[in-house]
Short mmCIF file of C-alpha atoms in Angstrom, two decimals:
data_model
loop_
_atom_site.label_atom_id
_atom_site.label_comp_id
_atom_site.label_asym_id
_atom_site.label_seq_id
_atom_site.Cartn_x
_atom_site.Cartn_y
_atom_site.Cartn_z
CA VAL A 1 -65.76 -9.64 -23.76
CA HIS A 2 -69.10 -9.43 -25.53
CA CYS A 3 -70.51 -7.42 -28.44
CA VAL A 4 -73.08 -4.82 -27.38
CA CYS A 5 -73.91 -3.52 -30.85
CA ALA A 6 -73.11 -4.08 -34.52
CA LEU A 7 -72.76 -1.15 -36.91
CA ALA A 8 -72.00 -2.47 -40.38
CA PRO A 9 -72.30 -0.36 -43.55
CA LEU A 10 -71.77 -2.11 -46.87
CA GLN A 11 -68.29 -0.68 -47.43
CA SER A 12 -65.15 -2.13 -45.88
CA CYS A 13 -64.03 -0.45 -42.65
CA GLN A 14 -60.31 0.41 -42.86
CA CYS A 15 -59.65 2.25 -39.57
CA LEU A 16 -61.36 3.39 -36.39
CA ALA A 17 -60.89 5.97 -33.62
CA TRP A 18 -62.69 6.72 -30.35
CA LYS A 19 -63.67 10.30 -29.62
CA PRO A 20 -61.68 11.48 -26.58
CA PRO A 21 -63.74 12.29 -23.48
CA PRO A 22 -63.78 15.89 -22.21
CA VAL A 23 -60.80 16.86 -20.07
CA ALA A 24 -63.15 17.52 -17.13
CA ALA A 25 -64.53 13.98 -17.38
CA CYS A 26 -61.32 12.22 -16.44
CA GLY A 27 -61.73 8.45 -16.60
CA ALA A 28 -65.03 8.63 -18.48
CA GLU A 29 -65.58 6.51 -21.57
CA SER A 30 -66.31 8.17 -24.88
CA GLN A 31 -69.61 7.30 -26.50
CA GLN A 32 -68.70 8.09 -30.10
CA VAL A 33 -66.44 6.47 -32.67
CA VAL A 34 -65.43 7.49 -36.17
CA ALA A 35 -64.68 4.89 -38.84
CA GLY A 36 -62.93 5.30 -42.18
CA TYR A 37 -64.14 3.28 -45.19
CA SER A 38 -62.95 1.97 -48.52
CA ASP A 39 -65.20 4.39 -50.44
CA GLY A 40 -63.48 7.47 -49.00
CA THR A 41 -66.16 8.21 -46.42
CA LEU A 42 -66.09 8.70 -42.67
CA ARG A 43 -68.96 7.64 -40.46
CA VAL A 44 -69.54 8.83 -36.90
CA PHE A 45 -71.45 6.36 -34.72
CA SER A 46 -73.14 6.76 -31.36
CA ILE A 47 -72.37 3.82 -29.11
CA THR A 48 -75.22 4.45 -26.68
CA ARG A 49 -77.84 4.81 -29.43
CA THR A 50 -76.18 2.20 -31.70
CA GLN A 51 -76.79 4.32 -34.77
CA LEU A 52 -75.05 6.34 -37.46
CA GLU A 53 -74.95 10.03 -36.54
CA LEU A 54 -73.04 11.59 -39.41
CA LYS A 55 -71.55 10.58 -42.75
CA LEU A 56 -68.73 12.61 -44.32
CA HIS A 57 -67.01 12.21 -47.68
CA PRO A 58 -63.63 13.99 -47.47
CA HIS A 59 -61.74 11.55 -49.73
CA GLY A 60 -62.03 9.87 -53.11
CA PRO A 61 -59.93 6.74 -52.46
CA ALA A 62 -60.04 4.57 -49.34
CA VAL A 63 -59.46 6.09 -45.92
CA THR A 64 -56.37 4.48 -44.36
CA ALA A 65 -56.00 6.37 -41.05
CA VAL A 66 -58.26 8.43 -38.81
CA ALA A 67 -57.95 10.32 -35.51
CA TYR A 68 -59.84 12.86 -33.43
CA SER A 69 -58.18 16.09 -32.32
CA THR A 70 -57.41 16.05 -28.61
CA ASP A 71 -60.57 18.03 -27.78
CA GLY A 72 -62.75 15.92 -30.09
CA GLU A 73 -63.78 18.97 -32.12
CA MET A 74 -62.12 17.89 -35.38
CA ILE A 75 -61.56 14.64 -37.27
CA LEU A 76 -58.28 14.08 -39.11
CA SER A 77 -58.33 11.48 -41.86
CA GLY A 78 -55.75 10.21 -44.32
CA ALA A 79 -56.27 8.29 -47.54
CA GLU A 80 -54.51 6.01 -50.03
CA ASP A 81 -53.50 9.00 -52.17
CA GLY A 82 -51.61 10.62 -49.26
CA LEU A 83 -54.05 13.51 -48.70
CA VAL A 84 -54.94 14.44 -45.10
CA ALA A 85 -58.34 16.06 -44.50
CA VAL A 86 -59.51 17.97 -41.43
CA SER A 87 -63.29 17.84 -40.98
CA SER A 88 -65.87 19.00 -38.45
CA PRO A 89 -67.84 16.18 -36.76
CA HIS A 90 -70.61 18.71 -36.08
CA THR A 91 -71.25 20.03 -39.61
CA GLY A 92 -69.58 17.39 -41.77
CA VAL A 93 -67.64 20.13 -43.59
CA THR A 94 -63.99 19.55 -44.54
CA ILE A 95 -62.16 22.72 -43.53
CA ARG A 96 -58.64 21.89 -44.72
CA VAL A 97 -56.83 19.42 -46.98
CA LEU A 98 -53.07 18.90 -46.64
CA ALA A 99 -51.18 17.49 -49.63
CA GLU A 100 -47.63 17.24 -48.27
CA HIS A 101 -47.75 13.40 -48.29
CA ARG A 102 -49.46 13.20 -51.70
CA GLY A 103 -48.72 9.99 -53.58
CA SER A 104 -48.13 7.68 -50.61
CA PRO A 105 -50.85 6.16 -48.39
CA ILE A 106 -51.18 7.59 -44.89
CA THR A 107 -50.43 4.91 -42.29
CA VAL A 108 -50.75 6.82 -38.99
CA LEU A 109 -52.45 9.95 -37.65
CA GLN A 110 -52.07 10.89 -33.98
CA CYS A 111 -52.79 14.00 -31.90
CA THR A 112 -51.39 14.96 -28.50
CA ARG A 113 -51.67 17.80 -26.02
CA MET A 114 -48.35 19.55 -25.53
CA GLN A 115 -46.89 22.90 -24.47
CA LEU A 116 -46.33 24.35 -27.91
CA CYS A 117 -44.64 27.46 -26.53
CA ASP A 118 -41.64 25.18 -25.96
CA PHE A 119 -41.29 24.99 -29.74
CA GLY A 120 -41.74 28.70 -30.36
CA VAL A 121 -45.10 28.28 -32.10
CA GLY A 122 -48.71 28.88 -31.16
CA GLY A 123 -51.49 26.34 -31.10
CA SER A 124 -53.37 23.97 -28.86
CA GLU A 125 -51.98 20.58 -29.92
CA LEU A 126 -49.38 18.66 -31.85
CA TRP A 127 -50.23 15.99 -34.37
CA LEU A 128 -48.32 13.77 -36.75
CA ALA A 129 -48.95 12.06 -40.06
CA THR A 130 -46.93 9.10 -41.32
CA SER A 131 -46.99 7.77 -44.89
CA ARG A 132 -45.88 4.45 -46.31
CA ASP A 133 -42.84 6.01 -48.03
CA ARG A 134 -41.15 6.51 -44.62
CA GLN A 135 -42.06 10.20 -44.28
CA VAL A 136 -43.30 11.68 -40.99
CA SER A 137 -44.68 15.20 -40.65
CA ILE A 138 -45.29 16.93 -37.31
CA TRP A 139 -47.73 19.82 -37.05
CA ALA A 140 -48.82 22.46 -34.54
CA SER A 141 -52.47 23.42 -34.84
CA ASP A 142 -55.28 25.49 -33.41
CA TRP A 143 -58.34 24.51 -35.41
CA LEU A 144 -60.67 27.08 -33.84
CA ARG A 145 -58.35 29.78 -35.14
CA ASP A 146 -57.73 27.99 -38.45
CA LYS A 147 -54.03 27.61 -37.70
CA CYS A 148 -51.93 24.68 -38.87
CA GLU A 149 -48.14 24.95 -39.05
CA LEU A 150 -45.60 22.36 -40.14
CA LEU A 151 -43.16 21.92 -37.27
CA ASP A 152 -40.83 19.19 -38.55
CA TRP A 153 -40.43 16.69 -41.39
CA LEU A 154 -38.65 13.35 -41.05
CA SER A 155 -37.50 11.17 -43.90
CA PHE A 156 -35.91 7.78 -43.23
CA PRO A 157 -33.73 6.14 -45.89
CA ALA A 158 -34.23 2.52 -46.89
CA PRO A 159 -33.00 0.09 -49.54
CA ALA A 160 -34.98 -0.05 -52.76
CA SER A 161 -37.54 -2.85 -53.03
CA PRO A 162 -38.24 -4.44 -56.44
CA GLN A 163 -41.76 -5.33 -55.28
CA GLY A 164 -42.61 -1.72 -54.35
CA LEU A 165 -43.81 -0.09 -51.13
CA LYS A 166 -46.92 -2.26 -50.75
CA SER A 167 -44.76 -5.31 -50.15
CA LEU A 168 -42.85 -3.63 -47.28
CA PRO A 169 -43.72 -3.24 -43.58
CA PRO A 170 -45.56 0.04 -42.93
CA SER A 171 -43.92 3.19 -41.63
CA LEU A 172 -45.26 3.91 -38.12
CA ALA A 173 -44.74 6.69 -35.57
CA ALA A 174 -46.17 7.65 -32.18
CA PHE A 175 -45.70 10.40 -29.62
CA CYS A 176 -43.89 9.15 -26.52
CA PRO A 177 -46.13 9.66 -23.43
CA TRP A 178 -43.26 9.56 -20.92
CA GLU A 179 -40.85 11.77 -22.93
CA PRO A 180 -42.65 14.96 -24.04
CA GLY A 181 -41.38 16.20 -27.37
CA THR A 182 -40.18 12.76 -28.47
CA LEU A 183 -41.45 10.43 -31.20
CA VAL A 184 -40.88 6.72 -31.66
CA CYS A 185 -40.57 5.62 -35.30
CA VAL A 186 -40.41 2.10 -36.76
CA GLY A 187 -40.69 0.57 -40.20
CA PHE A 188 -38.64 -0.65 -43.12
CA GLY A 189 -35.21 1.00 -43.20
CA MET A 190 -31.48 0.49 -43.31
CA GLN A 191 -31.58 -1.30 -39.94
CA LYS A 192 -34.16 -3.23 -37.91
CA GLU A 193 -34.68 -0.75 -35.09
CA ALA A 194 -36.96 1.65 -33.26
CA LEU A 195 -35.83 5.29 -33.36
CA PHE A 196 -36.49 7.85 -30.63
CA TYR A 197 -36.53 11.31 -32.25
CA ASN A 198 -36.45 14.48 -30.12
CA LEU A 199 -38.37 17.42 -31.59
CA HIS A 200 -36.42 19.97 -29.54
CA LYS A 201 -32.99 18.70 -30.59
CA LYS A 202 -34.24 17.69 -34.06
CA GLN A 203 -32.26 14.49 -33.99
CA VAL A 204 -32.46 10.80 -33.18
CA VAL A 205 -31.48 10.47 -29.51
CA GLN A 206 -31.81 6.70 -29.08
CA LYS A 207 -31.94 3.54 -31.18
CA VAL A 208 -33.37 0.21 -30.03
CA SER A 209 -32.45 -2.88 -32.03
CA LEU A 210 -35.29 -5.16 -33.13
CA PRO A 211 -35.23 -8.77 -34.36
CA TYR A 212 -37.38 -7.96 -37.43
CA PHE A 213 -38.98 -4.98 -39.15
CA ALA A 214 -42.04 -3.87 -37.18
CA THR A 215 -45.60 -4.19 -38.49
CA SER A 216 -47.40 -2.53 -35.55
CA LEU A 217 -46.57 -0.20 -32.67
CA SER A 218 -48.21 1.06 -29.48
CA LEU A 219 -46.88 3.04 -26.51
CA ALA A 220 -48.63 2.72 -23.16
CA PRO A 221 -50.21 6.03 -22.05
CA ALA A 222 -49.54 5.05 -18.44
CA GLY A 223 -46.27 3.34 -17.59
CA ARG A 224 -43.18 3.06 -19.77
CA PHE A 225 -44.08 0.14 -22.01
CA MET A 226 -43.76 -0.21 -25.75
CA ALA A 227 -45.43 -3.01 -27.72
CA ILE A 228 -44.17 -3.93 -31.18
CA GLY A 229 -45.67 -6.50 -33.54
CA PHE A 230 -43.80 -8.29 -36.32
CA GLY A 231 -44.65 -10.14 -39.51
CA GLU A 232 -43.05 -13.23 -37.99
CA ARG A 233 -46.12 -13.78 -35.72
CA LEU A 234 -44.26 -12.31 -32.77
CA LEU A 235 -45.15 -9.63 -30.21
CA ARG A 236 -42.38 -7.89 -28.27
CA LEU A 237 -42.95 -5.97 -25.04
CA LEU A 238 -40.27 -3.50 -23.96
CA ARG A 239 -40.02 -1.46 -20.80
CA CYS A 240 -38.37 1.91 -21.39
CA PRO A 241 -35.61 2.82 -20.93
CA PRO A 242 -35.08 -0.41 -22.87
CA SER A 243 -34.31 -3.40 -20.70
CA ALA A 244 -34.62 -7.12 -21.40
CA ALA A 245 -37.31 -7.65 -24.02
CA GLN A 246 -40.16 -10.11 -23.56
CA ASP A 247 -41.34 -11.91 -26.70
CA TYR A 248 -44.71 -13.62 -27.04
CA ALA A 249 -46.10 -16.00 -29.64
CA GLY A 250 -49.75 -16.97 -30.15
CA HIS A 251 -50.72 -15.18 -33.37
CA ASP A 252 -51.54 -17.02 -36.58
CA ASP A 253 -50.08 -14.40 -38.91
CA SER A 254 -48.41 -11.00 -39.00
CA VAL A 255 -49.22 -8.94 -35.89
CA HIS A 256 -50.69 -5.99 -37.80
CA PHE A 257 -52.33 -4.22 -34.86
CA CYS A 258 -51.52 -3.53 -31.22
CA CYS A 259 -53.04 -0.96 -28.90
CA PHE A 260 -52.72 -0.29 -25.17
CA ALA A 261 -55.78 0.52 -23.09
CA PRO A 262 -55.79 4.04 -21.52
CA SER A 263 -54.79 2.51 -18.17
CA GLY A 264 -51.75 0.87 -19.74
CA ARG A 265 -52.58 -2.40 -17.98
CA CYS A 266 -54.11 -4.18 -20.96
CA LEU A 267 -52.97 -4.61 -24.54
CA LEU A 268 -55.05 -5.60 -27.56
CA THR A 269 -53.31 -7.25 -30.52
CA ALA A 270 -54.59 -8.67 -33.80
CA SER A 271 -53.41 -10.79 -36.71
CA HIS A 272 -55.28 -12.30 -39.69
CA SER A 273 -57.90 -14.26 -37.70
CA THR A 274 -56.73 -13.85 -34.11
CA VAL A 275 -57.47 -11.09 -31.61
CA LEU A 276 -55.69 -11.38 -28.26
CA LEU A 277 -56.16 -9.41 -25.05
CA TRP A 278 -53.09 -9.26 -22.82
CA GLU A 279 -52.94 -8.18 -19.19
CA LEU A 280 -49.70 -6.64 -17.96
CA THR A 281 -48.65 -7.82 -14.54
CA GLY A 282 -45.83 -6.77 -12.24
CA GLY A 283 -44.03 -3.43 -12.11
#
């Protein structure tokens, strides 16, 4: 692995997302990334030209999560104050601000293509927002028609913490690639577990016990693998339906980031000063 370019504004980069390639260009690599910064700005970079293409300022406080819509035509960003902004990467204009999570930092934003007619609503995609206070909202949207409808709202109970939310593991959620209409949720709660929530049934359909509270989560887009990082310097790999778990050491601190490659054959994980690239072998 080698660095092909360095794009480093003065502010601290908090989150990053690749622009999805066009549907017609299956297997192609995107050449744009959007980064969220501590000053509330978003910056869109061209990888091929190694330069800043657009700067947006949809937030006052730091940006804590960012994602492209599935067609790459909108950027969703969340901030420390819990506001979610929807902005155009073409004009830089923020077209919508959602305040449902106000007061708690956004920890995850994710978009997915799905047959929304199955849920009795219109739109072109589903997306979710997760905040640190263990709230998850699921939305159906069609940005070209200025449509955005709240589909479901999840709230997970947890014991009170005298140190406050910042001292707790983050609340995380992800759409399940191999079970359409299902989310996987982890974070601080009454039990150490991963919850599979079905949007059609509006209920938790499966629980998977974990050794600790999770600090990071990624679901393989190809294959049925789930990677979970923990504050105890441990990475767990699960094949779903859950079978025997495989645990891996090697990090120097809390595993705060894990992400599968689009092929599902490689996994990137990170802790305080360690970045590891894992290759999945076998069936």
